[in-house]
Structure formats: C-alpha cells, structure tokens
XYZ file of N, CA and C in Angstrom:
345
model
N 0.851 -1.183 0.000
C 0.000 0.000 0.000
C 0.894 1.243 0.000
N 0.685 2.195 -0.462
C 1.727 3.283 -0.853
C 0.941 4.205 -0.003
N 2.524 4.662 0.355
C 2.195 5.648 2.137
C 0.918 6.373 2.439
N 0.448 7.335 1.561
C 0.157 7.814 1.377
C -1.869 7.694 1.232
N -2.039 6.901 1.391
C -3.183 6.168 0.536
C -2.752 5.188 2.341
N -2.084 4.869 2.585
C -1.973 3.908 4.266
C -2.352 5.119 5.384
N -2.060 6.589 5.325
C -2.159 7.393 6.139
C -3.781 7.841 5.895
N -3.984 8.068 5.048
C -5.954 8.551 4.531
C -6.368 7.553 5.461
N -6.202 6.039 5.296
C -6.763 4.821 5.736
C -6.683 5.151 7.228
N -5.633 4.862 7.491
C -5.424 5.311 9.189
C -6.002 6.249 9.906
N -7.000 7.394 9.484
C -6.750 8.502 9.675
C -8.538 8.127 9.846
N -9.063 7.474 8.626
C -10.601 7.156 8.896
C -10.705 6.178 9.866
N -9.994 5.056 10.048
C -9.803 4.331 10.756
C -9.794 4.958 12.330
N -9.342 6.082 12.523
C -8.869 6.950 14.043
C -10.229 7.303 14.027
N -10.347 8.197 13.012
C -11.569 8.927 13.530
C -13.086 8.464 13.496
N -12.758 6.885 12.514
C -14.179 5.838 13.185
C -14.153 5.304 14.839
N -13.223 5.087 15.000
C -12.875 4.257 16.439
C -12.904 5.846 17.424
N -12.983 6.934 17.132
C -12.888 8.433 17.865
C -14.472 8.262 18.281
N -15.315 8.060 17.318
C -16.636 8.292 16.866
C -17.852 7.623 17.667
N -16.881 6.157 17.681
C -17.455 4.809 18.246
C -17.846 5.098 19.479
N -16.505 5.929 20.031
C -16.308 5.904 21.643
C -16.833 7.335 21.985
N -17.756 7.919 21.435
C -18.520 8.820 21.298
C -17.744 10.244 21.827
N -16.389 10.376 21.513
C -15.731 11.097 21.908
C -15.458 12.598 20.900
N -15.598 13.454 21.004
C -14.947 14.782 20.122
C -13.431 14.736 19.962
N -13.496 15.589 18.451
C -11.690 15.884 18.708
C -10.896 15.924 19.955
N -11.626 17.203 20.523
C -11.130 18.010 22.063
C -10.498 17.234 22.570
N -11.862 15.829 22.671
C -11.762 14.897 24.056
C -10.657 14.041 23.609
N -10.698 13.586 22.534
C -9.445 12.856 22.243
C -8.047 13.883 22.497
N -7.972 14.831 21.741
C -6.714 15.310 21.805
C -6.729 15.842 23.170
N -7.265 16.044 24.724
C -6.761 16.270 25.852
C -6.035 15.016 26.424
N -6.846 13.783 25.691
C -6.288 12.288 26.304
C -4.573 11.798 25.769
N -4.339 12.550 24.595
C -3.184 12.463 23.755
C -2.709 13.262 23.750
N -2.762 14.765 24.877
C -1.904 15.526 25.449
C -1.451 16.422 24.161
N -2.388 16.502 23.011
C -2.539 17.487 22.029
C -3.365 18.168 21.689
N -3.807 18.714 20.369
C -4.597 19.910 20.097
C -5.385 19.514 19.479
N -6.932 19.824 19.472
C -8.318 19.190 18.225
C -7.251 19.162 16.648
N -7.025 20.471 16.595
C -6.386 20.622 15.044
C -5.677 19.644 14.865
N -4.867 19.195 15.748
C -3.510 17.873 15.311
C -4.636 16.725 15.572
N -5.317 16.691 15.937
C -6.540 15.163 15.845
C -7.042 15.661 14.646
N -7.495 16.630 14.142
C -8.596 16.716 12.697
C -7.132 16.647 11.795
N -6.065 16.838 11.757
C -5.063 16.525 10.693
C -4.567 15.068 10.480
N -4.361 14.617 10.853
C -4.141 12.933 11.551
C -5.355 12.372 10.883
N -6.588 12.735 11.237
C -7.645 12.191 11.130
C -8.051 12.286 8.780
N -7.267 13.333 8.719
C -7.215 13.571 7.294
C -6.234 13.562 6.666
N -5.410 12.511 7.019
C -3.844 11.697 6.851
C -2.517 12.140 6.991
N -2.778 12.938 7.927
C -1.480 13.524 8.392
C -0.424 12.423 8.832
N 0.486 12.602 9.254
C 1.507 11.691 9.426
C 1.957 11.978 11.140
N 1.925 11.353 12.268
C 1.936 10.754 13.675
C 3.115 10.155 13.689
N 3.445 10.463 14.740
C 4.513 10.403 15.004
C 4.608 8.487 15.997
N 5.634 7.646 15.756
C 5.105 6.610 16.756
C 5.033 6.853 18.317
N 5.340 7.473 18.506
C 5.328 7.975 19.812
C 3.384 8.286 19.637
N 3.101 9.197 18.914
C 1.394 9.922 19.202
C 0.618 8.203 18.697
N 1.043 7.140 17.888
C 0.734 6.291 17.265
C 0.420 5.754 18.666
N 1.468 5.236 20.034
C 1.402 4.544 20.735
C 0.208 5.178 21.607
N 0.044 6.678 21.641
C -0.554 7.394 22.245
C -2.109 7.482 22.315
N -2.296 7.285 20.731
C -3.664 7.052 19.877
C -4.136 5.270 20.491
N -3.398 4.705 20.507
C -3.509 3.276 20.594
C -4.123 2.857 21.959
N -3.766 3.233 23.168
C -3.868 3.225 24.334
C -5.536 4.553 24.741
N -5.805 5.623 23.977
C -6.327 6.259 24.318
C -7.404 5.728 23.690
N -7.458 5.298 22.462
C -9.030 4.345 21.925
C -8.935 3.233 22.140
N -7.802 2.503 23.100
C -8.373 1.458 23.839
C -8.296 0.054 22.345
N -7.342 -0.026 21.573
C -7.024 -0.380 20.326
C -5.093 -1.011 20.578
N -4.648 -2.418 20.505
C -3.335 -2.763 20.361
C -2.759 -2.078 18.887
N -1.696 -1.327 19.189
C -1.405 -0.913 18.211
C -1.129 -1.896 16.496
N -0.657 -2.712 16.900
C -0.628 -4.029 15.596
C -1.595 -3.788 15.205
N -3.181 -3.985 16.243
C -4.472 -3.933 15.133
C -4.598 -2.859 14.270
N -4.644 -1.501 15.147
C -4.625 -0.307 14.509
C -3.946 -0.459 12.945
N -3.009 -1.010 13.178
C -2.128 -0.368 11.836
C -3.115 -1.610 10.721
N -3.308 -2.981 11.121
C -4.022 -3.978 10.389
C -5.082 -3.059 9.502
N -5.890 -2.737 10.564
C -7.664 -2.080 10.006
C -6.971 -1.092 9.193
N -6.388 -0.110 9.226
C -5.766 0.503 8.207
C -5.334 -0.037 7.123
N -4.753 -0.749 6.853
C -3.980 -1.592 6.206
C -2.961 -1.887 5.847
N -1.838 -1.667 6.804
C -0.651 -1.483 6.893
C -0.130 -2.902 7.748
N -1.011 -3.443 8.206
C -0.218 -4.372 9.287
C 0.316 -5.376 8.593
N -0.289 -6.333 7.490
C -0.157 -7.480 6.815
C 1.200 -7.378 5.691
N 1.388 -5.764 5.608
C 2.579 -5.291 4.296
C 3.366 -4.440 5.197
N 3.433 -4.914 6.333
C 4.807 -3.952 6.786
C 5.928 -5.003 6.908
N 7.220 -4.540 6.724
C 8.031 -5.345 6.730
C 8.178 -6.349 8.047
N 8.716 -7.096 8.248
C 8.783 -8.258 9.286
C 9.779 -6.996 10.375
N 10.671 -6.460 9.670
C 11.588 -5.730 10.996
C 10.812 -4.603 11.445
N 9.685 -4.216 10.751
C 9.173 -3.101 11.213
C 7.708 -3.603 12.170
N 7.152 -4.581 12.366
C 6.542 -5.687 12.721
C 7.222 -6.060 13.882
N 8.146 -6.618 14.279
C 9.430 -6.547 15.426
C 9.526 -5.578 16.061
N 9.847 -4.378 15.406
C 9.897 -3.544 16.197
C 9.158 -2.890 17.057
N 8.046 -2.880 16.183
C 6.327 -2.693 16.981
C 6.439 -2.958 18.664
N 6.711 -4.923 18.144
C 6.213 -5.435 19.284
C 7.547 -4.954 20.418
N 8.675 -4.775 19.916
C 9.722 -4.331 21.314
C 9.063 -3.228 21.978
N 8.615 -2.026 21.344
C 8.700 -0.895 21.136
C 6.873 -0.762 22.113
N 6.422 -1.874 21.941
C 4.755 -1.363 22.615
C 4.781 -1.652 24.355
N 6.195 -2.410 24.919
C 5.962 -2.389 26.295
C 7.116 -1.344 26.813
N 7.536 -0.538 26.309
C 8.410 0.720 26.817
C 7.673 1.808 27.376
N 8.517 2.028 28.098
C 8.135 3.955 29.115
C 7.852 4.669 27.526
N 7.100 5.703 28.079
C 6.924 7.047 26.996
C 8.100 7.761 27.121
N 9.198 7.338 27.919
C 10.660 8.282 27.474
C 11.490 7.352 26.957
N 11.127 6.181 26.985
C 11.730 4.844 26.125
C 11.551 5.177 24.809
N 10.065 5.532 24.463
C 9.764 5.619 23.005
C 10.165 6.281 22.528
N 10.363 7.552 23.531
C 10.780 9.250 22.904
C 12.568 8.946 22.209
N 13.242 8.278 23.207
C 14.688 7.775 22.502
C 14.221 6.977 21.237
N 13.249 6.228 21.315
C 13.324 5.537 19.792
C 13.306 6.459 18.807
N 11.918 7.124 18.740
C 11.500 7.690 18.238
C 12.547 9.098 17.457
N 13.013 9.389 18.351
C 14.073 10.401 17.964
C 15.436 10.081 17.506
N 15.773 8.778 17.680
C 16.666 7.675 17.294
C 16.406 7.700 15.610
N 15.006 6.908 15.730
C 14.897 6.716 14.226
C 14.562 8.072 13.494
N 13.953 9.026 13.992
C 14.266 10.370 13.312
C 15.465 10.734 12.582
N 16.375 10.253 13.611
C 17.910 11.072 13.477
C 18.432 10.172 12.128
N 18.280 9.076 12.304
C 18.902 8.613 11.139
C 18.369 8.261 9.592
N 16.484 8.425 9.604
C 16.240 9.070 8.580
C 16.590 10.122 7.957
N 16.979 11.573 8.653
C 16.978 13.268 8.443
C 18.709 12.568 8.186
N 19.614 11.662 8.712
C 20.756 11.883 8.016
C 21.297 10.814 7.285
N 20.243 10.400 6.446
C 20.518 9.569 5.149
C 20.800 8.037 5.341
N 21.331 7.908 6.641
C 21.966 6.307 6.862
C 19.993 5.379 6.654
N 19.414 5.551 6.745
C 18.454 4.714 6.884
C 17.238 5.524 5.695
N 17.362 4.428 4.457
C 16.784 4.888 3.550
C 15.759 3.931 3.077
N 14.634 3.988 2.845
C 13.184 3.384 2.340
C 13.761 2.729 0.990
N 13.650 1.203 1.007
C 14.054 0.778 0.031
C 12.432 0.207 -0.880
C-alpha cells in the first residue's frame, strides 16, 4: 500500500474508532496531550509520530498491531518493522521518545533509507 493512501486509511480508521467511543476531537486530543487541530489533521492523513501512534492506541483502547491492520498497513509492513512494533509497545513514553528520535535522526541523516 503506498504511504500515502496507508495514512488517509489510518486517519478514517482513528476517527471511526474516535466516533465509536462517542468522543470529540477536544476529548481525544486532551487524552493524547494534544490539540483538536492535530486530531482533525491525523484524522485527514497527516503523518503521527510513533510515539502519538502509541498514544492514539492506548487512548481508543485499540493494540497498536491492530490499529495499523484495520488501516492496512499491518499485513505489508516489513517483518523488521513488525518486530519492532512489538519491542517498542511495552516501553516507558521516554523509552519511546529515545526511539523515536533515534529513528528520526537517522532518517533526516541519510543512513536509513526506504528501500
């Protein structure tokens, strides 16, 4: 599935499961320690950070693996990115924040490139 067209998916996917749980933007984004606007962008395929991913996951009450499945990302993600998931879903939120900014760093400096 090409990124792009996986984030739209994800994004209806959030804001069906937002909907379900009869919750508003607001209410979601006070639970995810962000702003309605960054829930209505997300929600219209913005791109989340895994850190807000783990954040989203726990706040609609959703294992993140599924999340990404119903989207349709779970079945075509690579096996190491699948792995990593699962290391990555029983860490502290300052555990993630090192990942997270880990794998930032070495996307923004070329060593780790989307093949």
């Amino acid at each position: 599935m090409e990124i792009r067209a996986f984030l739209k998916s994800l994004g209806t996917v959030l804001s069906a499961r937002r909907r379900s749980m009869q919750l508003t933007q607001e209410q979601l984004a006070e639970r995810l320690g962000s702003t309605a606007q960054w829930v209505s962008e997300v929600e219209r395929g913005g791109t989340p950070s895994l850190e807000m991913l783990l954040r989203y996951s726990e706040a609609l009450s959703i294992p993140l693996p599924a999340l990404l499945e119903a989207a349709g990302g779970g079945p075509s993600l690579p096996p190491e990115a699948r792995a990593l998931m699962e290391e990555v879903r029983d860490l502290s939120p300052a555990a993630v924040k090192v990942v997270t900014a880990t794998a930032r760093a070495l996307k923004e400096s070329g060593v780790a490139r989307v093949s």
